[in-house]
Coordinates of C-alpha atoms in Angstrom, one line a residue:
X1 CA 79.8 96.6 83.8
X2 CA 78.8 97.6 87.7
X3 CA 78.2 101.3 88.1
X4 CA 80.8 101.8 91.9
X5 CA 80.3 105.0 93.8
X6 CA 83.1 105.0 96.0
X7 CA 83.1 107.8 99.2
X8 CA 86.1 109.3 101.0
X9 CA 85.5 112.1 104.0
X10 CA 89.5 113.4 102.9
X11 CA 90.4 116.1 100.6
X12 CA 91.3 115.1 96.8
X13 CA 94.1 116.6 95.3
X14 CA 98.2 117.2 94.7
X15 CA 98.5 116.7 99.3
X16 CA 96.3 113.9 99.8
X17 CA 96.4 112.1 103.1
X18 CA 95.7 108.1 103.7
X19 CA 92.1 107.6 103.3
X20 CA 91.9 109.8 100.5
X21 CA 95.2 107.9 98.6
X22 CA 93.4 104.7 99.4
X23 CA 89.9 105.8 97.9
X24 CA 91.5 107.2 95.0
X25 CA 93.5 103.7 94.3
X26 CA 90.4 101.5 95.1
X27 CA 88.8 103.8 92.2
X28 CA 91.8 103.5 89.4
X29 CA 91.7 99.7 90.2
X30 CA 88.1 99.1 89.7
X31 CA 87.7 101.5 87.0
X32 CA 89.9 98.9 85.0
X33 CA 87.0 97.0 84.0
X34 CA 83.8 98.9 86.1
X35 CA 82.0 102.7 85.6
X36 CA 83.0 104.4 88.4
X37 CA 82.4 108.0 90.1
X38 CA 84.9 108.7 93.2
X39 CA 83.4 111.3 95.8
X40 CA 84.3 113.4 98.5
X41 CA 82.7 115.5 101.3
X42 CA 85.4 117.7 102.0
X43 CA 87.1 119.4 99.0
X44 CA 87.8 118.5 95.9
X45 CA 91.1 120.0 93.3
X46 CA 89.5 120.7 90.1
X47 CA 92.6 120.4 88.2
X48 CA 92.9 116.6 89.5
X49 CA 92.8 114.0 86.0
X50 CA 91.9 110.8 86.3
X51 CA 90.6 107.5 84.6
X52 CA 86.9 107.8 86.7
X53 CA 84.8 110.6 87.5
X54 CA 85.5 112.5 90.5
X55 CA 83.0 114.6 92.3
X56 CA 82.4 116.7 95.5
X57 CA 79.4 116.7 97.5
X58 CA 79.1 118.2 101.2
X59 CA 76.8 116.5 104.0
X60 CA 73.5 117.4 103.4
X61 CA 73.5 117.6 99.8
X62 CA 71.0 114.6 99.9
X63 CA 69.2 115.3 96.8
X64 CA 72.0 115.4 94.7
X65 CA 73.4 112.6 96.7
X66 CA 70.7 110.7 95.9
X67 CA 70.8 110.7 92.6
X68 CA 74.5 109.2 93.0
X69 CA 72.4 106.6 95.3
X70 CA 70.0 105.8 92.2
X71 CA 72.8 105.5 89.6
X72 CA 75.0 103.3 91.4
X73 CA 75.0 99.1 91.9
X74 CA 77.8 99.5 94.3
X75 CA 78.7 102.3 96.9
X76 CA 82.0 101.8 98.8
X77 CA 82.7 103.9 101.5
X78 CA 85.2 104.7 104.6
X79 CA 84.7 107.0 107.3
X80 CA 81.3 109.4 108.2
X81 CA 79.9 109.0 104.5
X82 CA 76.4 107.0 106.3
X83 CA 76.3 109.7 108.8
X84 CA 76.7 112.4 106.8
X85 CA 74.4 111.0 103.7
X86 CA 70.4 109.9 104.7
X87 CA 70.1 108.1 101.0
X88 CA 72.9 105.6 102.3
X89 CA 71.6 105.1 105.5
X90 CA 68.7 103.5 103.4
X91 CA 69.9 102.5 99.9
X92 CA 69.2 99.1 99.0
X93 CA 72.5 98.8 96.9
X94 CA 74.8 97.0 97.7
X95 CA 77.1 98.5 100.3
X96 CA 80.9 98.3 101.4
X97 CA 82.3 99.7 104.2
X98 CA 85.8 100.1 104.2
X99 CA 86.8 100.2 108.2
X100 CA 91.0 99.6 107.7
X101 CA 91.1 102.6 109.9
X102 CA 89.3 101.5 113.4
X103 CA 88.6 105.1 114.4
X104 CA 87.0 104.4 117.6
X105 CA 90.9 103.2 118.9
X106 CA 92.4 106.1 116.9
X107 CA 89.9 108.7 118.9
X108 CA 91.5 107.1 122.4
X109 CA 94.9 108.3 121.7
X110 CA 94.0 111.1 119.4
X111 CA 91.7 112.5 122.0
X112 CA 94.1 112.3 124.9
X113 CA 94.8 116.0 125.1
X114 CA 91.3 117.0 125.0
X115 CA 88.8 117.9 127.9
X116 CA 87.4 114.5 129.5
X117 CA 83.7 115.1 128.5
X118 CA 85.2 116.0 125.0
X119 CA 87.3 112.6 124.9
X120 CA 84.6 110.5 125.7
X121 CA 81.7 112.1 123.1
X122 CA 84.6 111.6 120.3
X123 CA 85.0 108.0 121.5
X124 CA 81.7 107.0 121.7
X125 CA 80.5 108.9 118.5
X126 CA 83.2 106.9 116.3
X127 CA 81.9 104.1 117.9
X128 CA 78.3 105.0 116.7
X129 CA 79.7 105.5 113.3
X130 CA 80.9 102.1 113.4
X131 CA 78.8 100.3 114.9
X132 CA 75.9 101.7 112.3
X133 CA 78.1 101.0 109.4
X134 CA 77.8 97.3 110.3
X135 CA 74.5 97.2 110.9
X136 CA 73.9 97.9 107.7
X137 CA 77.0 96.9 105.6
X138 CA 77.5 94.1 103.0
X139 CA 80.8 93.7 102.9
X140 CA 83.3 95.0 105.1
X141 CA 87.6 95.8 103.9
X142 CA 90.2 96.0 107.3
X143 CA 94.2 96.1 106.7
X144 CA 95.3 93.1 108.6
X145 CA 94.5 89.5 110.1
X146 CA 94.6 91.5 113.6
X147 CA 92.1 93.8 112.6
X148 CA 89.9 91.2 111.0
X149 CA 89.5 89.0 114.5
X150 CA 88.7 92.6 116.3
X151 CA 86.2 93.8 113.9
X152 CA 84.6 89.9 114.1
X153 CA 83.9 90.2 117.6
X154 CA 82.3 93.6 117.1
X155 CA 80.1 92.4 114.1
X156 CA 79.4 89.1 116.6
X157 CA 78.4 91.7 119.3
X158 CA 75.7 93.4 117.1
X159 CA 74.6 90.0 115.4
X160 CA 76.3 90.1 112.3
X161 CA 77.6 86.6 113.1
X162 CA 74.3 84.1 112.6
X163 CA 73.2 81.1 111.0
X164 CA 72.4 83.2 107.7
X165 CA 76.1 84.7 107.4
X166 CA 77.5 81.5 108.8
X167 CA 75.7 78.7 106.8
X168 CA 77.5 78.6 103.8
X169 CA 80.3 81.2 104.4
X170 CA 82.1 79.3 107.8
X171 CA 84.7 81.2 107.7
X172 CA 83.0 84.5 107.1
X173 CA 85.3 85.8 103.9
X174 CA 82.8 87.4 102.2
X175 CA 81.4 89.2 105.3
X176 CA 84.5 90.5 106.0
X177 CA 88.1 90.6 104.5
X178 CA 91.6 91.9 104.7
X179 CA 92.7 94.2 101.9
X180 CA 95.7 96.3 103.2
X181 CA 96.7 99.4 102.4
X182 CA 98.9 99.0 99.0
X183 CA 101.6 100.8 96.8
X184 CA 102.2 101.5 93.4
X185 CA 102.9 99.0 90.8
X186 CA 105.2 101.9 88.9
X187 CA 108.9 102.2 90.9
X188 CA 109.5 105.5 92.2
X189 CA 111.7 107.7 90.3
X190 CA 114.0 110.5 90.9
X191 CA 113.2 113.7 89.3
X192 CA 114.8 116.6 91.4
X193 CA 116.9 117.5 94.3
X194 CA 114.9 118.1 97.6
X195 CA 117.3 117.6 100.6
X196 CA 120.4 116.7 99.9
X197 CA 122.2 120.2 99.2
X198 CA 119.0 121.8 98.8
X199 CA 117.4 121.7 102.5
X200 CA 120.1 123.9 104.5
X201 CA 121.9 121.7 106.9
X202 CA 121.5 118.6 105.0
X203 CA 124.6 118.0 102.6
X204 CA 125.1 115.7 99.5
X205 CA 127.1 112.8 101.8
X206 CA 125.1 112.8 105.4
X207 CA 123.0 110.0 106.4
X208 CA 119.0 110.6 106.2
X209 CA 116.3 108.7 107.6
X210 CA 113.5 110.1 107.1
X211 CA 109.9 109.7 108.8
X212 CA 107.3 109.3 106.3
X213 CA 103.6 110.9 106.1
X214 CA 102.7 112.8 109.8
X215 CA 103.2 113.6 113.4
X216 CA 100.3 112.2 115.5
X217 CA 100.0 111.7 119.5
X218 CA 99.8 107.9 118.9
X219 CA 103.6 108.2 117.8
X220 CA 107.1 108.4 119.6
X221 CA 109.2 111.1 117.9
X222 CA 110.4 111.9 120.8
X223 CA 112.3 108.3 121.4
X224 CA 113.8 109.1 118.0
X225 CA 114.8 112.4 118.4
X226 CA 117.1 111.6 121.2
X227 CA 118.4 108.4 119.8
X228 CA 119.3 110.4 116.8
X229 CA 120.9 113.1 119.2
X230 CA 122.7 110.3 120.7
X231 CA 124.1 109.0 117.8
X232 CA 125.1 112.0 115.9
X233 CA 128.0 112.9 118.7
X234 CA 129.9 109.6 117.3
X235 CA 128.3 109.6 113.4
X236 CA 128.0 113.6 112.9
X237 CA 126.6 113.1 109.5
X238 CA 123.5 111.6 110.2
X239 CA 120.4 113.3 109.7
X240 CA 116.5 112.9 110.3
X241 CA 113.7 114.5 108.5
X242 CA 110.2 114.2 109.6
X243 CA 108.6 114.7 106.0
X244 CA 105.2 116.4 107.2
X245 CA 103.8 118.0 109.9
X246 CA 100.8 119.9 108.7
X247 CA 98.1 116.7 107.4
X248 CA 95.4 118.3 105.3
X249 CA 92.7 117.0 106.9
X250 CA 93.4 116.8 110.5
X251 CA 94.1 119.0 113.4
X252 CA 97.8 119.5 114.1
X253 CA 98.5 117.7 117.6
X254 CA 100.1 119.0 120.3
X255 CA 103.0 116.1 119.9
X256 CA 104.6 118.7 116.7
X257 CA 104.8 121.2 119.0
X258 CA 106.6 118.9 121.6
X259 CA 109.0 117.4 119.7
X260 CA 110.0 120.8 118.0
X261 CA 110.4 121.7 121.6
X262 CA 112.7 118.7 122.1
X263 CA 114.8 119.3 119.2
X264 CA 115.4 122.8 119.9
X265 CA 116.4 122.1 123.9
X266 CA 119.1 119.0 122.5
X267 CA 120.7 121.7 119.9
X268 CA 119.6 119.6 118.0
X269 CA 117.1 121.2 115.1
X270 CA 118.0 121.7 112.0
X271 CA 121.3 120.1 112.5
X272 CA 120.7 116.9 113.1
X273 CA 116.7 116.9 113.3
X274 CA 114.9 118.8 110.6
X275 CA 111.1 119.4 110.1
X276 CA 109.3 120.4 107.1
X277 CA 106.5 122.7 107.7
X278 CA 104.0 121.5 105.3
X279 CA 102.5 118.5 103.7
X280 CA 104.1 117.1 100.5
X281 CA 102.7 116.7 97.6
X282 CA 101.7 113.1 97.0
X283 CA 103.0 113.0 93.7
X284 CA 106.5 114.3 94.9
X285 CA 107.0 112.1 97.5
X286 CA 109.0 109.9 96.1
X287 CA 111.8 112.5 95.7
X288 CA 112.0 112.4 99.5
X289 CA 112.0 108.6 99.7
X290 CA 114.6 108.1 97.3
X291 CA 117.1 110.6 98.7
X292 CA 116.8 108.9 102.2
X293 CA 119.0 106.0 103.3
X294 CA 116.6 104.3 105.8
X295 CA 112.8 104.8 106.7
X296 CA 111.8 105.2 110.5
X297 CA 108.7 104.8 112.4
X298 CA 108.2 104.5 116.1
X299 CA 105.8 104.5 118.8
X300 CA 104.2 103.8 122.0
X301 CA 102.5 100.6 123.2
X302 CA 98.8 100.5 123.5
X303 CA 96.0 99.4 122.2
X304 CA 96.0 101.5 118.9
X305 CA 99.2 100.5 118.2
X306 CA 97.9 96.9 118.3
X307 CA 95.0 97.1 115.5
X308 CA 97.0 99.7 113.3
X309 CA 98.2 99.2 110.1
X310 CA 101.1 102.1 109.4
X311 CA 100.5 102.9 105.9
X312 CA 104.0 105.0 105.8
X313 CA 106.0 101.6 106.0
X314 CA 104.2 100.8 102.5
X315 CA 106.4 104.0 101.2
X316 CA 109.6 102.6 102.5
X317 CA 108.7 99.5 100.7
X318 CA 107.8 101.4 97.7
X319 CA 111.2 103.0 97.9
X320 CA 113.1 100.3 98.9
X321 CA 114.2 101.4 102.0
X322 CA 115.6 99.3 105.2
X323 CA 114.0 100.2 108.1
X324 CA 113.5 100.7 111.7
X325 CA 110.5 100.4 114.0
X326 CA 109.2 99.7 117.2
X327 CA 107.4 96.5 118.4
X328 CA 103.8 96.1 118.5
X329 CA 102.3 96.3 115.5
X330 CA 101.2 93.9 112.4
X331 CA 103.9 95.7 110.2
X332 CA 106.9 94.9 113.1
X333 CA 106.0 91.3 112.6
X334 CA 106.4 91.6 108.9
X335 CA 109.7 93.8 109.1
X336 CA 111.2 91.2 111.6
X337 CA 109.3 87.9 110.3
X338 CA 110.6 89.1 106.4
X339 CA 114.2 90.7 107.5
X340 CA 113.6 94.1 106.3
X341 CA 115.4 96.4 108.9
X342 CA 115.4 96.0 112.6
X343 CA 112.5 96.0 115.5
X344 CA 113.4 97.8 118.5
X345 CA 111.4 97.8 122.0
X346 CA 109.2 100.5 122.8
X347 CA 110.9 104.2 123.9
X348 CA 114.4 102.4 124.5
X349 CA 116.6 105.2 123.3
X350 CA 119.7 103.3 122.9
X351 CA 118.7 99.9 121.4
X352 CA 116.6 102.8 118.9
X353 CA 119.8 104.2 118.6
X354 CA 122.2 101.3 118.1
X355 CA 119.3 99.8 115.7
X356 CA 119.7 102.8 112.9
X357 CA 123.5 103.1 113.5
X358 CA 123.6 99.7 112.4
X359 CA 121.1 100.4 109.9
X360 CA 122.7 103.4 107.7
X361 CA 126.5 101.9 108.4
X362 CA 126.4 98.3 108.1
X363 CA 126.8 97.5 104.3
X364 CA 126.4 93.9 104.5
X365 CA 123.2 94.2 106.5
X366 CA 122.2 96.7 104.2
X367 CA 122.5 94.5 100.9
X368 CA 120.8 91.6 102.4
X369 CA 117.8 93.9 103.5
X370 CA 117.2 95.9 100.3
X371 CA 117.0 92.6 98.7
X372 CA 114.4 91.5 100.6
X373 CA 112.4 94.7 101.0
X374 CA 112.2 94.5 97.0
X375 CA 111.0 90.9 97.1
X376 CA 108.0 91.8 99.9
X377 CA 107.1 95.0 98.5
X378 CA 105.6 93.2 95.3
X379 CA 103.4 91.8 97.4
X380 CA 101.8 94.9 98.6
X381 CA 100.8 96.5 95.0
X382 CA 96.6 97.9 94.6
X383 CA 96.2 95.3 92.5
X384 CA 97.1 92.7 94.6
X385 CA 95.7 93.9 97.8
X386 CA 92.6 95.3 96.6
X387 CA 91.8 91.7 95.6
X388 CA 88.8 91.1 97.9
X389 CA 87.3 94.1 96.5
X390 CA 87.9 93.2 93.0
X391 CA 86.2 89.5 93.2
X392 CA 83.6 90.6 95.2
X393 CA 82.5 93.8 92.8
X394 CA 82.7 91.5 89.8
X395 CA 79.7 89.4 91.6
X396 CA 78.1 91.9 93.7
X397 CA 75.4 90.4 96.2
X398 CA 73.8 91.7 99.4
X399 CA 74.8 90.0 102.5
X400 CA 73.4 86.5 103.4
X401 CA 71.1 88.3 106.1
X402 CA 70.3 91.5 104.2
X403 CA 66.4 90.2 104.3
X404 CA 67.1 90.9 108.6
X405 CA 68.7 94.4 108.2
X406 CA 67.0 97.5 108.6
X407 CA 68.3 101.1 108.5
X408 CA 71.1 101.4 110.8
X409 CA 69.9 101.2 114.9
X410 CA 72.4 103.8 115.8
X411 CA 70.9 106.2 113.4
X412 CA 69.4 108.8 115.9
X413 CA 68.9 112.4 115.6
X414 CA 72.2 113.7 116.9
X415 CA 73.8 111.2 114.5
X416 CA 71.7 111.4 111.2
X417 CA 73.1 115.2 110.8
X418 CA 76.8 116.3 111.8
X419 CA 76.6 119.3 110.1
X420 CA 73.9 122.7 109.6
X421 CA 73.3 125.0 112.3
X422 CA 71.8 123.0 114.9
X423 CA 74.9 120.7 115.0
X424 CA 77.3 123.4 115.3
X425 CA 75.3 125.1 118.0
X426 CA 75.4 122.4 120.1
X427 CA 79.2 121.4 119.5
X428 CA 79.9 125.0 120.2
X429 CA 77.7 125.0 123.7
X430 CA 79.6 121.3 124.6
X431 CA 83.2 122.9 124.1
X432 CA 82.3 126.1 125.6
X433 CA 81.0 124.2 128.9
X434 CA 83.6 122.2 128.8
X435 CA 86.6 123.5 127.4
X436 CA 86.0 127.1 127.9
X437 CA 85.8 130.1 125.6
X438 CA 89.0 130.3 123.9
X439 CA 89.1 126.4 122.7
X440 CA 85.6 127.6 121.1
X441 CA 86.6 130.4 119.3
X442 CA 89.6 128.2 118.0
X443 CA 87.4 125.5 117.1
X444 CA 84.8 128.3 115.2
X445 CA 87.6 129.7 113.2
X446 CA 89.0 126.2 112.0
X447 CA 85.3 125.4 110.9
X448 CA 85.0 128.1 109.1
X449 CA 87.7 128.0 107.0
X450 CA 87.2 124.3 106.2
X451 CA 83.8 125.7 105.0
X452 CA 85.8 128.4 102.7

């Protein structure tokens, strides 16, 4: 039995976010047959239950992290965890890093509305982070094929890519493979009224898609919020809800604001367009999904959009929902290559809106779609795309070139500790020269309650 430490950087508990719903699965499936602690550095919900051990540790705990370091065989990780933690930067286990979120192409677009010296130290510090996981790692998970060829020629560029790696392993497989984001095994299942006659506005016959998981700059809500607009003066009953807007882990974007704004200027909140304030539960989720008629998710075009894997289409699988999306992305090609719902160009308001009148009122469409989302969506359980990760922890081994790796090159002092007083100092001088006064105070008070 291997001893698995697995790391998440995202809060644990009843509103968990991505990376932490991915850590927490990639712990359930390998405590099937492994020992295995699950970890976080943010905060942790004591009343959570589980079939593993979970923890919380903050950066610069290192001598209890250490200990975690000693006990484990395995440590699989996503995010800041080698930043944060100096044992792992180190350790001489073996080591996975789990990069299915390239954050370096998330910070271009997530960073847009920042300052430009701000923009470009977020950039190039996910890049750091990156580029000194792979130094380092053993085995690397992505999400896609897509992201697999990207992440090659970044693990080429640092010469990760030799004659050791290469020799018997031409392919590179067990350097790097894809093990997407996954669903549950378990069909959802109905177990209480949450919009239909309960959310004021929305009645027991109207037509809802609903918009899965959050409101991020790298999406288009405003396309959909006019198409919908558009389409409600012929179909007056249909209705969109945008299921969360307040992610636990991540700063709200200025995009929430702006599309409230747009809603409220087209008469069209909470008639047509509805917004709930908070983050659901991940456990009640389901409630949402199955009251919904079809799942939505659109965006713009750019290079994030290429690379990304949207883990809220995995719900509408789960759910069993047709759906509509834009163009661009690895999940587009399934949806159009596998029939499940309709791909639609990039902020074109009335193919959008032509698309999803089609898609809640054409029954015959409908049938044949559900059908096949059902079929694809067994594809796409933990246990069958955590697969990689299974094999690979029943046989753990270092990398084919771990005797040429040496504690991470990128590790350098501003790096190797993004947290204590001297870090905050100098974030707080940075924002202050270059953001101004108010955007520090704002960015104090946030920490500080993070902290609480």
């Amino acid at each position: 039995m291997t001893k698995v430490l697995v790391i998440t950087g995202d809060p644990i508990g009843a509103r968990m976010a991505g990376p932490a719903i991915r850590a927490w699965n990639i712990a359930d499936v390998l405590a099937k047959e492994h020992e295995v602690i699950l970890m976080t550095s943010t905060r942790l919900d004591q009343n959570m239950k589980a079939e593993f051990q979970l923890l919380e540790l903050k950066p610069g705990q290192n001598r209890e992290f250490r200990k975690l370091e000693t006990w484990a065989d395995v440590i699989v990780f996503q995010g800041h965890a080698m930043s944060q933690f100096q044992a792992l930067q180190t350790t001489s286990k073996v080591v996975v890093a789990d990069i299915y979120d390239p954050m370096h192409l998330e910070m271009l677009e997530q960073g847009r509305e920042l300052p430009m010296a701000t923009w470009e130290l977020r950039v190039s510090n996910a890049t750091r982070v990156l580029n000194q996981q792979m130094e380092r790692a053993d085995f690397f998970l992505c999400s896609s094929e897509r992201q697999r060829s990207f992440f090659l020629g970044q693990l080429a560029a640092i010469g990760r890519i030799n004659p050791m790696t290469y020799r018997n392993d031409p392919h590179l497989r067990k350097l790097i493979d894809v093990a997407p984001f996954g669903l549950d095994s378990t069909p959802p299942t109905h177990a209480r009224a949450v919009l239909r006659g309960v959310v004021d506005g929305i009645g027991l016959n109207d037509k809802i898609l609903i918009w899965g998981g959050g409101l991020y700059s790298w999406f288009d809500p405003k396309t959909l919020i006019r198409a919908v607009t558009q389409l409600s003066m012929s179909r007056p009953e249909i209705r969109l809800y945008f299921l969360g807007t307040r992610h636990p882990g991540v700063e709200r974007m200025g995009i929430v604001s702006e599309s409230l704004k747009l809603a409220r200027e087209l008469n069209a909140l909470n008639s047509s367009v509805f917004f709930n304030e908070e983050w659901v539960p991940f456990a009640d989720r389901q409630n949402f999904l199955l009251e919904a008629d079809i799942g939505v998710s659109t965006h713009h075009s750019h290079l994030e959009t290429t690379y990304s894997f949207r883990t809220r289409i995995l719900d509408y699988l789960w759910a069993g929902l047709p759906m509509v999306v834009t163009s661009g992305d690895s999940f587009a090609e399934l949806v159009e290559g596998e029939k499940l719902g309709i791909v639609v160009p990039e902020e074109d308001v009335d193919a959008l809106a032509s698309a999803i009148d089609r898609a809640l009122f054409d029954r015959v469409f409908q049938a044949s779609v559900r059908a096949n989302v059902q079929r694809v969506a067994e594809q796409f359980t933990w246990e069958n795309t955590l697969q990689p990760l299974i094999e690979f922890v029943r046989a753990p081994q270092r990398a084919a070139d771990a005797s040429r790796l040496k504690p991470p090159l990128t590790v350098k002092s501003e790096m190797s500790k993004p947290y204590g007083l001297r870090h905050d100092a100098g974030m707080a001088w940075h924002y202050f020269r270059n953001a101004g006064s108010r955007v520090t105070f704002q960015k104090l008070l946030r920490r500080l309650k993070k902290r609480q």
